[in-house]
Amino acid sequence: MSGRFYVTTPIYYVNDVPHLGTAYTTVTADALRRYHLLAGDETRMLTGTDEHGQKIQEAAAARGQAPQAFVDEVSARFRDAWPQLSVAADDFIRTTEPRHTAWVQELWKKIDAKGGLYLGQYDEWYCVGCESYKTEKELLPGNVCAIHLKPVERVQEPSYFFRLSAWEKPLLDLYERHPDFIQPESRRNEVISFVQSGLRDLSVSRTSFQWGIPAPGDDKHIMYVWFDALANYRSALGDDPALTKFWPPGGRLVHLVGKDILRFHAIYWPAFLLAAGYPEEALPSQVFAHGFLTVDGQKMSKSLRNAVDPLNLAKELGPDVLRYYLLRAISLGQDGDFDHKGLLERYNADLGKNIGNLLSRVLGLCSRYPADRGTPRREESAAGGLAEEADAELIRSANEALAKARTGWEEIAPHRALEAATELSSAGNLYVDRAQPWALAKGEKWERLAEVLAALLGVLEALSVLVWPAMPGKSDEMRRQLGLVPLAPATGRDLFPRTFAARTSAAPLAAPTPLFPTFDKAAEAALLAKLMPPPTAETNDKPATAAAAVADAGSPVSAPQVSYDNFAKVDLRVGLVTAAEKVPKKDKLLKLAVDVGEATPRQIVAGLALSFAPDALVGRRVIVVANLAPRDFGKGLVSHGMLLATGPSEALLLASAPDDAAPGARLK
Ligand code: MSP
């Protein structure tokens, strides 16, 4: 029976451009939607941009642009980016659109009419980066935001408050009654303990800036950007019954979000809706939080994010390969690493040597052994005539893979669904080896040969369906070679195979063309050189936009002044890292040999291990404090100097010297 599936991505802040992190969420949502399309469900996917708030106002000002002109420009970059990753969202909402602002004002009025809001005075900390209020407990010493590592602001102004405290018990009841409401389980537990520890009323308006939706009846107040933003999921449907039918209980609504913004979705959003009078059954069905990506083992700083552009990756590899890697290599819900070398390894192993190989092998066999009998095929239904042991094994593995793929998508585990696709392909490759079509041809066992080839073509046809949610373009191409039309999902028709069936179609096959051409070593190295951010990207890379520069700016200079004479006492030298290794049992430390122009390189022990693999440092030119008193780390491990760097210990950026600076050159 067909159902309705409505999936949303977060709406992205326009002080940034599309990057690998936002691409990850968006591609995942698109793949989930595509699975449901195949399953015959009515589907809808929504994405868009979050355009109000202090952060955006400041980013626009930093560019010298009026906020509206700024948001128009950046929003278009998001809208144009996603189709390049084969994302086919049904709607793209912008929070500056009248259809949104009108709906949010209605929501405000409904909550207000039920006594959910009151006017008070706000006097607390606010992080503009998070667009979120902070308690003292959440801050680092010096009133610094633990996420953005920047000082927070003290906000003191009149504000409307939302009675969030009143919803503590109803929210806990909701989580209890609907264990699936927050997934994965570990994240659900975090939210539950957060709510159990007590909810405070939430400030939902500001008066100190203008860029936002005015509060109805009191337009000195601008709505809190999260109050405004969360409502997009509903405002985008408007009043049209053809769209509102997707909202629960009529449809299954899944909000896919990063773990960083789970709280807003799992606590504030249902509380707003309950306070506006939505019954429990008309709340979103699920908030699914995925993990965060690192790139080649490093945290995605702004500069690194800019260096690894998903659109560039899609251009080089094709969108499908990028999509496959994101969906297959990372277990949705857990943190994961976008590893460029791993991407090529998976490309070769899963796609080239497994799926691509099966296609070309089978099509090759079919063209070699047509035996004047036309396209090998079986007229009987399903796998009925396949009676040998190898057949039984193939049918069993194929059925298992099909069931696993379906459950993987249903349970929002794309990595498992795609693992099932490669398992099916492996089963096909194994079957070729066991059934030995060439031996059958030699023995002139034409009937059996036709049977075997029809079974293999059946595997390939099923595979073309299994890969479609992740790789729609490759699926079409596979089907073209198999003489099949592209998949055309239709409501009420479940195209996702439940049981294995040998091919019955008599349509002619095309000549095999490699679906995933393999790279030789040289081509692979050239591709990696093109795709991977250069090792010094973090230091050389200026933030790509003025907006990024604002976000990357550090805290105001507050250290006491020093005289030039005192500064000149610090001997800063260009150093060349000649060797680097981990220090056993010290997670954070690396032992480096650094050439500072002396007879032998110096040993420097530095807290870089959370940010750099040792190999990534060798050959880099760094800045060394050369006359720092030696520091003894115990057990004979002494450091003779220090490297200059910035950032948190797990995402350090090393200060570097240009390539033509000689080791030992003094900085002045
Ligand atoms: N505007 C808010 C969301 C409002 S939704 C009502 C926002 N926007 S954002 O532009 O900062 O995007 C946040 C989302 O981007 C994360 O939740 C996540 O989906 C994605 N990611 C950003 N960096 C990421 C990684 N490094 N890894 C994975 N996803 C990441 O928050």
XYZ file of C-alpha atoms and ligand atoms in Angstrom:
699
model
C 0.000 0.000 0.000
C 1.366 3.352 -0.884
C 1.900 6.003 1.742
C 3.075 9.582 1.831
C 6.613 10.525 2.638
C 7.705 14.091 3.276
C 11.398 14.716 3.929
C 13.062 17.996 4.787
C 16.627 19.271 5.080
C 17.531 22.129 7.393
C 17.258 25.452 5.633
C 20.795 26.691 5.280
C 22.163 29.989 6.510
C 23.099 32.272 3.668
C 26.234 33.543 5.383
C 27.899 30.484 3.875
C 27.801 28.804 0.487
C 26.950 25.142 -0.190
C 29.713 22.899 1.139
C 30.306 19.237 1.732
C 28.445 19.269 5.074
C 25.275 20.785 3.684
C 25.619 18.675 0.531
C 25.715 15.568 2.713
C 22.369 16.335 4.350
C 20.764 17.345 1.095
C 21.931 14.323 -0.893
C 20.818 11.990 1.894
C 17.353 13.527 1.968
C 17.114 13.221 -1.801
C 18.124 9.550 -1.745
C 15.549 8.767 0.947
C 12.888 10.464 -1.084
C 13.909 8.561 -4.198
C 13.603 5.245 -2.399
C 10.058 6.135 -1.363
C 9.269 7.163 -4.930
C 10.388 3.732 -6.100
C 8.308 2.094 -3.415
C 5.237 3.777 -4.904
C 4.746 6.360 -2.170
C 3.646 9.901 -2.812
C 6.674 11.937 -1.858
C 7.762 15.474 -1.213
C 11.172 16.929 -0.474
C 11.805 20.397 0.847
C 15.006 22.369 1.202
C 15.731 26.091 1.260
C 17.546 28.939 2.929
C 17.400 30.605 6.338
C 17.768 34.284 5.620
C 16.949 36.314 8.719
C 18.758 37.081 11.946
C 21.685 38.963 13.322
C 24.298 36.718 11.715
C 22.925 37.383 8.226
C 22.503 41.092 8.879
C 26.155 41.270 9.941
C 27.340 39.213 6.978
C 25.498 41.516 4.573
C 26.976 44.582 6.273
C 30.468 43.093 6.011
C 29.928 42.820 2.248
C 28.557 46.325 2.080
C 25.275 44.996 0.739
C 21.677 45.559 1.757
C 20.417 42.396 3.503
C 17.826 41.603 0.826
C 20.313 41.900 -2.038
C 22.790 39.778 -0.118
C 20.319 36.989 0.688
C 18.995 36.966 -2.879
C 22.483 36.376 -4.185
C 23.556 33.655 -1.771
C 20.216 31.865 -1.728
C 20.455 31.466 -5.501
C 23.783 29.705 -5.042
C 22.074 27.064 -2.902
C 19.129 26.720 -5.248
C 21.448 26.271 -8.228
C 23.840 23.936 -6.450
C 21.582 21.040 -5.532
C 20.474 19.995 -9.031
C 24.168 19.654 -9.864
C 24.221 16.862 -7.267
C 21.128 15.274 -8.867
C 18.973 16.486 -6.011
C 15.423 16.990 -7.184
C 13.649 18.795 -4.353
C 9.995 19.635 -4.957
C 10.230 23.001 -3.280
C 12.864 25.487 -2.191
C 11.700 27.788 0.559
C 13.253 31.098 1.523
C 12.337 32.630 4.843
C 12.104 36.067 3.255
C 9.205 34.958 1.044
C 5.748 36.334 1.898
C 4.254 32.807 1.985
C 6.634 32.078 4.865
C 6.463 35.322 6.815
C 2.662 35.307 6.759
C 2.515 31.762 8.081
C 5.025 32.437 10.857
C 3.027 35.444 12.001
C -0.058 33.238 12.161
C 1.851 30.715 14.243
C 2.922 33.473 16.623
C -0.670 34.686 16.931
C -1.981 31.197 17.623
C 0.565 30.628 20.373
C -0.101 34.066 21.810
C -3.869 33.527 21.787
C -3.354 30.415 23.901
C -1.261 32.331 26.426
C 2.031 30.870 25.257
C 3.923 34.182 25.093
C 4.651 36.958 27.593
C 6.685 40.156 27.524
C 9.744 40.249 29.760
C 13.297 41.492 29.913
C 16.146 39.426 28.513
C 19.503 39.677 30.215
C 21.768 36.843 29.184
C 24.438 35.616 26.832
C 23.916 35.134 23.099
C 26.156 33.526 20.489
C 25.552 35.049 17.076
C 27.373 32.141 15.397
C 24.880 29.661 16.887
C 22.024 32.178 16.849
C 21.347 30.782 20.273
C 21.094 31.856 23.919
C 23.723 30.431 26.218
C 23.741 29.684 29.904
C 26.938 30.297 31.880
C 27.291 26.526 32.188
C 27.550 26.176 28.409
C 30.365 28.720 28.041
C 34.127 28.334 28.190
C 36.155 30.560 30.536
C 36.122 34.173 29.377
C 32.507 33.817 28.155
C 33.503 32.092 24.974
C 31.092 29.920 22.952
C 32.253 26.308 23.101
C 31.231 25.735 19.470
C 32.425 28.885 17.752
C 35.272 29.658 20.173
C 34.339 33.298 20.054
C 33.188 35.597 22.839
C 29.418 35.684 23.259
C 27.416 38.904 23.569
C 25.525 40.080 26.591
C 22.010 40.795 25.379
C 19.892 43.024 27.589
C 16.608 44.067 26.054
C 12.862 43.675 26.284
C 11.829 40.357 24.822
C 8.830 38.137 24.345
C 9.239 34.794 26.026
C 7.782 31.487 24.957
C 6.599 29.354 27.874
C 8.846 26.437 27.018
C 8.921 25.317 30.656
C 5.237 24.407 30.393
C 6.037 21.773 27.738
C 8.586 19.741 29.648
C 6.147 16.994 30.612
C 4.232 16.858 27.294
C 7.550 16.597 25.441
C 8.785 13.772 27.647
C 5.439 12.015 27.123
C 5.833 12.476 23.387
C 9.324 10.930 23.383
C 8.024 8.068 25.501
C 4.962 7.363 23.381
C 6.807 7.763 20.078
C 10.215 6.180 20.558
C 10.980 6.872 16.893
C 10.395 10.598 17.196
C 14.106 11.186 17.764
C 16.639 8.930 16.082
C 19.263 7.537 16.424
C 18.744 6.154 19.899
C 21.858 7.717 21.437
C 20.728 11.162 20.316
C 17.249 10.482 21.653
C 18.713 9.750 25.064
C 20.682 12.997 25.020
C 17.570 15.030 24.294
C 15.582 13.221 26.967
C 18.176 13.948 29.641
C 18.390 17.549 28.511
C 14.632 17.997 28.872
C 14.602 16.092 32.159
C 17.179 18.497 33.534
C 14.582 21.273 33.173
C 13.505 23.665 30.424
C 13.567 27.420 30.853
C 11.286 29.794 28.999
C 12.753 30.840 25.695
C 13.339 34.388 24.524
C 11.698 34.581 21.094
C 12.111 38.194 20.071
C 14.823 40.839 19.771
C 14.653 44.614 19.572
C 18.270 45.530 18.887
C 18.300 44.815 15.151
C 15.800 44.808 12.318
C 16.480 41.924 9.950
C 13.655 39.546 10.699
C 9.908 39.040 10.817
C 8.114 41.607 12.999
C 6.135 40.233 15.926
C 2.402 40.728 15.227
C 1.056 43.665 17.185
C 4.457 44.870 18.395
C 6.725 45.532 15.471
C 9.578 46.903 17.564
C 10.192 43.211 18.124
C 11.773 40.939 15.529
C 11.101 37.233 15.928
C 13.936 35.015 17.111
C 15.458 33.508 13.991
C 14.873 29.906 15.075
C 11.171 30.602 15.741
C 11.006 31.907 12.202
C 13.182 29.216 10.608
C 11.635 26.075 12.086
C 8.243 27.079 10.760
C 9.473 26.693 7.165
C 8.618 23.010 7.186
C 4.966 23.860 7.538
C 4.787 27.263 5.852
C 6.062 25.694 2.613
C 2.906 23.604 2.355
C 0.565 26.582 2.692
C -3.145 25.825 2.610
C -3.297 23.765 -0.546
C -4.766 20.345 0.344
C -2.602 18.793 -2.393
C 0.365 19.751 -0.224
C -1.008 19.781 3.316
C -1.884 16.110 2.892
C 1.824 15.421 3.399
C 1.697 16.791 6.943
C 1.056 14.190 9.687
C -1.083 12.343 10.309
C -1.707 12.263 6.515
C 1.959 11.649 5.699
C 5.157 10.504 7.331
C 7.297 13.600 7.919
C 11.022 13.149 8.524
C 13.234 16.072 9.416
C 16.805 15.210 8.518
C 19.195 17.431 10.480
C 22.792 17.545 11.622
C 23.407 16.632 15.258
C 24.317 20.286 15.913
C 20.743 21.415 15.498
C 18.865 18.463 16.930
C 17.749 20.297 20.056
C 15.991 23.009 18.110
C 14.084 20.408 16.119
C 13.346 17.922 18.854
C 12.463 20.367 21.633
C 11.535 23.851 20.417
C 9.729 22.865 17.231
C 7.284 20.333 18.709
C 6.757 22.679 21.673
C 5.843 25.562 19.337
C 3.411 23.337 17.486
C 1.828 21.943 20.650
C 1.515 25.473 22.026
C -0.238 26.553 18.833
C -2.807 23.814 19.348
C -1.437 21.000 17.159
C -2.398 17.627 18.606
C 0.332 15.062 19.152
C -0.594 13.141 15.996
C -0.063 16.283 13.901
C 3.558 16.667 14.985
C 6.451 15.647 12.688
C 6.921 11.878 12.639
C 10.656 11.890 13.159
C 13.727 14.007 13.637
C 16.741 12.064 12.426
C 20.132 13.503 13.397
C 23.146 12.620 11.317
C 26.740 12.998 12.405
C 29.419 15.414 11.309
C 31.940 14.923 8.556
C 35.638 15.499 8.750
C 37.748 15.767 5.596
C 40.775 13.492 5.342
C 40.710 13.260 9.130
C 40.533 16.988 9.732
C 37.681 18.999 11.175
C 35.952 21.014 8.459
C 37.126 24.526 9.188
C 35.725 27.217 6.938
C 38.844 27.262 4.804
C 38.882 23.484 4.436
C 35.201 23.509 3.574
C 35.877 26.019 0.859
C 38.727 23.909 -0.465
C 36.578 20.773 -0.794
C 33.800 21.976 -3.008
C 31.098 19.334 -3.568
C 30.213 20.846 -6.925
C 33.767 20.479 -8.066
C 33.818 16.867 -6.858
C 30.588 16.232 -8.744
C 32.066 17.777 -11.856
C 35.169 15.599 -11.717
C 33.570 12.324 -10.658
C 29.965 12.741 -11.687
C 27.285 13.428 -9.082
C 26.411 9.766 -8.680
C 29.848 8.717 -7.503
C 29.946 11.492 -4.934
C 26.452 10.586 -3.769
C 27.314 6.904 -3.539
C 30.387 7.608 -1.447
C 28.588 9.957 0.951
C 25.737 7.509 1.439
C 27.774 4.309 1.550
C 30.958 5.217 3.388
C 29.367 7.018 6.309
C 26.930 5.278 8.628
C 24.088 7.751 8.826
C 23.810 8.929 12.404
C 27.496 8.604 13.154
C 30.335 10.991 12.527
C 32.332 10.079 9.458
C 35.347 11.017 7.422
C 35.326 12.164 3.820
C 38.542 10.546 2.791
C 39.628 11.302 -0.760
C 41.773 8.181 -1.049
C 38.964 6.107 0.456
C 36.622 7.562 -2.127
C 38.776 6.274 -4.968
C 39.252 2.939 -3.224
C 35.521 2.493 -2.920
C 35.028 3.641 -6.469
C 37.394 0.947 -7.670
C 36.227 -1.799 -5.346
C 32.436 -1.405 -5.052
C 31.639 0.294 -8.310
C 34.334 -0.590 -10.815
C 35.346 -4.103 -9.810
C 32.005 -5.228 -8.484
C 28.919 -3.637 -10.072
C 30.573 -2.324 -13.242
C 32.433 -5.564 -13.724
C 29.292 -7.660 -13.417
C 27.560 -5.559 -16.044
C 30.353 -5.746 -18.585
C 31.020 -9.420 -17.841
C 27.422 -10.458 -18.329
C 26.846 -8.301 -21.388
C 30.091 -9.656 -22.798
C 28.909 -13.231 -22.245
C 25.545 -12.464 -23.797
C 27.142 -11.066 -26.933
C 29.649 -13.920 -27.123
C 27.086 -16.696 -26.740
C 23.941 -15.588 -28.503
C 24.046 -19.007 -30.161
C 21.585 -17.817 -32.755
C 18.970 -18.067 -30.102
C 18.496 -14.325 -29.790
C 18.831 -12.655 -26.413
C 19.138 -15.271 -23.709
C 15.896 -15.300 -21.816
C 13.463 -17.510 -20.033
C 9.808 -17.449 -20.725
C 8.843 -19.166 -17.480
C 8.176 -17.039 -14.471
C 10.700 -16.016 -11.882
C 13.558 -18.300 -11.015
C 11.453 -21.397 -11.363
C 13.774 -23.341 -13.641
C 16.927 -22.620 -11.696
C 17.491 -25.856 -9.893
C 21.205 -26.324 -9.382
C 23.082 -25.638 -6.184
C 24.660 -22.474 -7.539
C 21.190 -21.294 -8.500
C 19.811 -21.937 -5.043
C 22.704 -20.014 -3.551
C 22.164 -17.097 -5.921
C 18.448 -16.938 -5.207
C 19.038 -17.067 -1.459
C 21.700 -14.308 -1.500
C 19.714 -12.168 -3.899
C 16.560 -12.375 -1.807
C 18.515 -11.546 1.312
C 20.108 -8.549 -0.371
C 16.766 -7.264 -1.642
C 15.210 -7.504 1.812
C 18.221 -5.839 3.402
C 18.168 -2.988 0.882
C 14.501 -2.318 1.490
C 14.881 -2.363 5.266
C 17.961 -0.159 4.997
C 16.031 2.572 3.239
C 12.911 2.145 5.360
C 14.974 2.466 8.534
C 16.958 5.432 7.217
C 20.208 3.508 6.961
C 21.409 4.210 3.391
C 24.827 2.702 4.084
C 23.186 -0.665 4.754
C 20.866 -0.386 1.768
C 23.838 0.232 -0.507
C 25.900 -2.463 1.128
C 23.084 -4.783 0.100
C 23.468 -3.605 -3.497
C 27.134 -4.602 -3.554
C 26.240 -7.890 -1.865
C 23.805 -8.608 -4.667
C 26.440 -7.749 -7.213
C 28.998 -9.990 -5.471
C 26.460 -12.804 -5.519
C 26.129 -12.266 -9.284
C 29.876 -12.329 -9.826
C 30.192 -15.478 -7.744
C 27.437 -17.086 -9.759
C 29.292 -16.419 -13.004
C 32.312 -18.215 -11.549
C 30.273 -21.149 -10.335
C 27.876 -21.586 -13.247
C 30.722 -21.196 -15.783
C 28.792 -20.056 -18.851
C 31.847 -20.624 -21.071
C 31.910 -24.304 -20.092
C 28.198 -24.589 -20.829
C 28.807 -23.110 -24.283
C 31.649 -25.504 -24.872
C 29.420 -28.407 -23.902
C 26.666 -26.957 -26.080
C 24.260 -26.868 -23.160
C 22.320 -24.030 -24.708
C 19.223 -24.282 -22.577
C 21.165 -24.144 -19.387
C 23.332 -21.329 -20.721
C 20.250 -19.270 -21.526
C 18.953 -19.974 -18.046
C 22.193 -18.837 -16.391
C 22.438 -15.677 -18.457
C 18.798 -14.835 -17.790
C 19.455 -15.203 -14.068
C 22.441 -12.862 -14.320
C 20.464 -10.334 -16.319
C 17.834 -10.558 -13.577
C 20.483 -9.695 -11.000
C 21.556 -6.688 -13.046
C 18.014 -5.489 -13.496
C 17.438 -5.663 -9.738
C 20.740 -3.865 -9.172
C 19.686 -1.043 -11.440
C 16.768 -0.495 -9.080
C 18.776 -0.853 -5.873
C 21.285 1.795 -6.897
C 18.717 4.274 -8.218
C 18.144 6.224 -4.979
C 21.881 6.919 -4.749
C 22.889 6.873 -8.422
C 19.948 7.722 -10.650
C 22.140 8.548 -13.656
C 24.161 5.332 -13.433
C 20.944 3.366 -13.043
C 19.594 4.841 -16.279
C 22.827 4.008 -18.065
C 22.843 0.476 -16.716
C 19.295 -0.016 -17.880
C 20.074 1.395 -21.293
C 22.771 -1.237 -21.731
C 20.338 -3.875 -20.497
C 17.790 -2.752 -23.070
C 15.449 -1.428 -20.381
C 13.736 1.929 -20.115
C 14.742 4.221 -17.236
C 12.797 3.648 -14.053
C 9.640 5.715 -14.006
C 8.260 5.672 -10.476
C 4.508 6.044 -10.157
C 2.311 6.362 -7.119
C 0.924 3.037 -6.026
C 3.422 0.949 -8.035
C 6.140 -0.609 -5.949
C 9.137 -0.959 -8.256
C 11.537 -2.033 -5.536
C 11.952 -5.797 -6.025
C 10.849 -8.080 -3.209
C 12.083 -11.347 -4.611
C 14.648 -12.263 -7.168
C 13.472 -12.983 -10.703
C 15.407 -14.012 -13.784
C 15.021 -11.760 -16.796
C 12.013 -12.322 -18.979
C 12.333 -9.323 -21.280
C 13.375 -10.042 -24.846
C 14.544 -6.491 -25.497
C 17.913 -6.378 -27.243
C 20.974 -5.676 -25.140
C 23.401 -2.871 -25.923
C 27.118 -3.287 -26.366
C 28.823 -3.050 -22.953
C 30.453 0.289 -22.154
C 32.273 0.580 -18.814
C 29.868 2.014 -16.261
C 32.663 2.967 -13.882
C 35.863 3.210 -15.943
C 38.843 2.306 -13.811
C 41.667 4.739 -13.224
C 45.214 3.609 -13.670
C 47.687 4.658 -10.986
C 48.756 7.792 -12.836
C 45.175 8.913 -13.526
C 44.307 8.255 -9.902
C 47.207 10.343 -8.637
C 46.294 13.164 -11.022
C 42.694 13.072 -9.855
C 43.685 13.089 -6.206
C 45.995 16.018 -6.788
C 43.087 17.877 -8.359
C 40.526 16.994 -5.712
C 42.402 17.053 -2.445
C 42.921 20.355 -0.722
C 46.630 21.279 -0.816
C 48.349 20.474 2.487
C 48.776 24.149 3.302
C 45.226 25.058 2.355
C 44.268 26.110 5.860
C 47.011 28.650 6.136
C 47.153 30.035 2.635
C 43.481 30.090 2.080
C 41.858 33.405 2.727
C 38.205 32.964 3.619
C 36.409 32.960 0.282
C 33.822 35.551 1.145
C 33.625 38.561 3.349
C 30.917 36.719 5.204
C 33.319 33.921 5.950
C 35.862 36.460 7.118
C 33.375 37.778 9.640
C 32.699 34.313 10.907
C 36.414 33.505 11.106
C 37.418 36.701 12.863
C 38.983 36.133 16.262
C 38.246 37.806 19.575
C 39.227 41.422 20.183
C 42.916 41.930 21.057
C 43.097 42.070 24.821
C 46.647 41.048 25.814
C 48.757 43.831 27.400
C 51.049 45.792 25.045
C 54.734 44.875 24.751
C 57.582 47.149 23.687
C 59.428 46.426 20.440
C 62.534 45.539 22.426
C 60.609 42.937 24.316
C 59.060 41.551 21.137
C 62.519 41.411 19.515
C 63.646 39.045 22.251
C 61.501 36.352 20.634
C 63.569 34.636 17.947
C 61.103 33.509 15.273
C 62.560 31.339 12.504
C 61.387 29.628 9.368
C 61.463 25.885 10.025
C 61.197 22.959 7.608
C 59.598 19.829 9.071
C 61.822 16.916 8.036
C 60.224 14.125 10.084
C 57.146 13.629 12.245
C 55.866 10.779 14.363
C 53.276 10.096 17.034
C 54.331 9.961 20.671
C 53.239 6.624 22.182
C 50.507 6.993 24.820
C 50.192 10.758 24.233
C 47.105 11.358 22.128
C 47.806 14.985 21.396
C 51.556 15.041 20.845
C 53.697 14.693 17.762
C 57.505 14.524 17.812
C 58.930 16.549 14.954
C 62.370 17.099 13.493
C 62.516 20.687 12.272
C 65.329 22.184 10.235
C 65.926 25.739 11.462
C 69.184 26.215 9.572
C 71.348 24.542 12.218
C 73.746 21.615 11.732
C 71.018 19.104 12.588
C 67.235 19.447 12.758
C 65.818 20.232 16.162
C 63.445 18.033 18.069
C 60.175 19.850 18.734
C 57.280 18.224 20.548
C 53.987 19.833 19.603
C 50.307 19.286 20.450
C 49.305 18.743 16.838
C 48.216 15.108 16.781
C 44.475 15.749 16.903
C 44.685 17.947 13.828
C 47.368 16.400 11.631
C 48.523 13.009 10.523
C 52.335 12.985 10.938
C 52.904 12.502 7.197
C 50.877 15.596 6.383
C 53.448 17.742 8.164
C 56.630 16.530 6.552
C 57.854 19.077 4.033
C 55.861 21.967 5.484
C 57.491 25.296 6.249
C 56.411 26.485 9.666
C 57.161 29.338 12.039
C 59.263 28.294 15.041
C 59.815 30.116 18.322
C 63.480 29.161 18.341
C 64.703 30.593 21.628
C 61.995 29.197 23.877
C 63.442 27.477 26.943
C 63.468 23.686 26.382
C 60.478 21.840 27.795
C 60.765 18.374 29.287
C 57.765 16.102 28.630
C 59.265 13.309 30.782
C 60.975 10.047 29.860
C 63.703 11.970 28.045
C 61.294 13.652 25.634
C 62.450 17.266 25.396
C 61.090 19.944 23.090
C 63.454 22.611 21.750
C 61.053 25.193 20.430
C 57.435 25.762 19.550
C 55.392 26.133 16.346
C 52.902 28.965 15.859
C 49.323 27.929 15.182
C 45.745 29.013 15.719
C 42.436 27.309 16.420
C 41.138 24.622 18.765
C 43.391 21.626 19.395
C 41.374 19.329 17.139
C 41.351 21.795 14.220
C 44.628 23.652 14.400
C 45.816 25.779 11.525
C 49.588 26.035 11.351
C 51.229 29.371 10.623
C 53.434 28.734 7.614
C 56.243 30.381 5.685
C 56.341 30.674 1.887
C 58.069 27.887 -0.043
C 60.981 30.102 -1.042
C 61.868 31.067 2.556
C 65.117 29.369 3.644
C 64.992 27.226 6.788
C 66.497 29.273 9.603
C 65.525 32.664 8.107
C 64.574 35.042 10.890
C 61.146 36.682 11.004
C 61.104 40.336 11.847
N 19.820 27.666 9.501
C 20.056 26.638 10.420
C 19.060 25.511 10.266
C 17.649 25.932 10.393
S 16.573 24.606 10.105
C 15.099 25.161 10.554
C 21.458 26.082 10.237
N 21.996 26.288 9.036
S 23.484 25.857 8.599
O 23.715 26.466 7.325
O 24.414 26.153 9.630
O 23.420 24.354 8.289
C 23.520 23.424 9.293
C 23.474 22.050 8.709
O 24.533 21.819 7.762
C 23.743 20.994 9.754
O 22.684 20.667 10.529
C 24.136 19.879 8.885
O 22.955 19.443 8.275
C 24.997 20.520 7.844
N 26.415 20.524 8.195
C 27.227 21.623 8.375
N 28.498 21.193 8.594
C 28.550 19.860 8.581
C 29.561 18.891 8.683
N 30.836 19.183 8.895
N 29.196 17.591 8.547
C 27.900 17.221 8.289
N 26.936 18.103 8.194
C 27.192 19.421 8.390
O 21.978 25.493 11.154
